Amino acid sequence: LFQSVIFAATLWMIGGSFVLLAVPLAILSWLVGFLTPGAPGGMGIREALLVSLLSTAVPTDVALIAALVFRIITTVGDVILFATGRLFFRGVPQPDPVS
């Protein structure tokens, strides 16, 4: 839900108007991208679904730019969380891999 609100805010910042439909569509597109085999992180699937479903509410170019900016935001967030976890667990001993 929080992720979809961030997408709606991104769409608002790019398009200039708040579209309430963006919240459930962001959730739906995330689920479809998550469940699609062979697409890491729903890469491309999530964006295509967002653009196609939002094209009735906002111009297609605005929906496409918002979807791409949102992908960048989520990727940067993933990298920040990974780096934070890496620093936090630096001193924790890791289990030996099973041969």
Tab-separated table of C-alpha atoms in Angstrom:
chain	number	residue	atom	x	y	z
A	1	LEU	CA	0.000	0.000	0.000
A	2	PHE	CA	2.830	2.381	0.908
A	3	GLN	CA	4.583	1.636	-2.374
A	4	SER	CA	1.428	2.398	-4.351
A	5	VAL	CA	0.982	5.703	-2.526
A	6	ILE	CA	4.555	6.594	-3.491
A	7	PHE	CA	3.684	5.793	-7.108
A	8	ALA	CA	0.570	7.990	-6.913
A	9	ALA	CA	2.717	10.809	-5.503
A	10	THR	CA	5.238	10.304	-8.312
A	11	LEU	CA	2.443	10.453	-10.867
A	12	TRP	CA	1.127	13.605	-9.217
A	13	MET	CA	4.554	15.273	-9.309
A	14	ILE	CA	5.024	14.432	-12.988
A	15	GLY	CA	1.473	14.868	-14.257
A	16	GLY	CA	0.310	17.667	-12.012
A	17	SER	CA	-2.897	15.999	-10.878
A	18	PHE	CA	-3.621	13.299	-8.315
A	19	VAL	CA	-5.202	10.181	-9.784
A	20	LEU	CA	-6.776	7.978	-7.121
A	21	LEU	CA	-6.901	5.101	-9.607
A	22	ALA	CA	-3.097	4.941	-9.462
A	23	VAL	CA	-3.099	3.337	-5.994
A	24	PRO	CA	-4.984	0.107	-6.806
A	25	LEU	CA	-3.364	-0.111	-10.245
A	26	ALA	CA	0.108	0.094	-8.699
A	27	ILE	CA	-0.786	-2.743	-6.329
A	28	LEU	CA	-2.194	-4.846	-9.171
A	29	SER	CA	0.798	-4.253	-11.422
A	30	TRP	CA	3.208	-5.109	-8.607
A	31	LEU	CA	1.383	-8.389	-7.989
A	32	VAL	CA	1.380	-9.313	-11.676
A	33	GLY	CA	5.073	-8.434	-11.983
A	34	PHE	CA	5.875	-10.397	-8.832
A	35	LEU	CA	4.065	-13.498	-10.067
A	36	THR	CA	5.501	-13.419	-13.609
A	37	PRO	CA	8.186	-16.093	-13.961
A	38	GLY	CA	11.416	-15.060	-15.651
A	39	ALA	CA	11.003	-11.334	-14.989
A	40	PRO	CA	13.302	-10.320	-12.119
A	41	GLY	CA	11.419	-7.853	-9.966
A	42	GLY	CA	8.664	-7.711	-12.583
A	43	MET	CA	11.065	-5.793	-14.816
A	44	GLY	CA	9.058	-4.413	-17.700
A	45	ILE	CA	5.859	-6.230	-16.783
A	46	ARG	CA	4.964	-3.819	-13.998
A	47	GLU	CA	5.683	-0.753	-16.099
A	48	ALA	CA	3.799	-2.024	-19.168
A	49	LEU	CA	0.741	-2.845	-17.089
A	50	LEU	CA	0.834	0.520	-15.294
A	51	VAL	CA	1.093	2.457	-18.547
A	52	SER	CA	-1.622	0.483	-20.315
A	53	LEU	CA	-4.084	0.687	-17.409
A	54	LEU	CA	-3.398	4.339	-16.594
A	55	SER	CA	-3.625	5.491	-20.217
A	56	THR	CA	-7.371	6.046	-19.767
A	57	ALA	CA	-6.844	8.427	-16.832
A	58	VAL	CA	-3.663	10.294	-17.783
A	59	PRO	CA	-1.742	10.889	-21.019
A	60	THR	CA	0.361	7.883	-22.018
A	61	ASP	CA	3.634	9.820	-21.940
A	62	VAL	CA	2.964	10.972	-18.370
A	63	ALA	CA	2.144	7.412	-17.297
A	64	LEU	CA	5.309	6.086	-18.968
A	65	ILE	CA	7.575	8.687	-17.385
A	66	ALA	CA	5.977	8.105	-13.961
A	67	ALA	CA	6.437	4.321	-14.296
A	68	LEU	CA	10.106	4.709	-15.250
A	69	VAL	CA	10.805	7.223	-12.480
A	70	PHE	CA	9.066	4.901	-10.035
A	71	ARG	CA	11.307	2.004	-11.175
A	72	ILE	CA	14.341	4.192	-10.486
A	73	ILE	CA	12.971	5.144	-7.047
A	74	THR	CA	12.366	1.513	-6.071
A	75	THR	CA	15.772	0.413	-7.382
A	76	VAL	CA	17.560	3.149	-5.424
A	77	GLY	CA	15.538	2.170	-2.342
A	78	ASP	CA	16.585	-1.474	-2.760
A	79	VAL	CA	20.249	-0.491	-3.073
A	80	ILE	CA	20.059	1.736	0.022
A	81	LEU	CA	18.428	-1.032	2.062
A	82	PHE	CA	21.010	-3.556	0.850
A	83	ALA	CA	23.899	-1.244	1.765
A	84	THR	CA	22.381	-0.521	5.167
A	85	GLY	CA	21.907	-4.219	5.865
A	86	ARG	CA	25.427	-4.963	4.682
A	87	LEU	CA	26.845	-2.395	7.095
A	88	PHE	CA	24.592	-3.509	9.931
A	89	PHE	CA	25.453	-7.206	9.601
A	90	ARG	CA	29.145	-6.678	8.854
A	91	GLY	CA	30.296	-8.242	12.151
A	92	VAL	CA	27.779	-11.091	12.189
A	93	PRO	CA	29.438	-14.411	11.351
A	94	GLN	CA	27.990	-16.072	8.267
A	95	PRO	CA	27.199	-19.789	8.194
A	96	ASP	CA	29.529	-22.012	6.198
A	97	PRO	CA	28.086	-23.017	2.843
A	98	VAL	CA	27.197	-26.683	2.549
A	99	SER	CA	29.447	-28.511	0.134
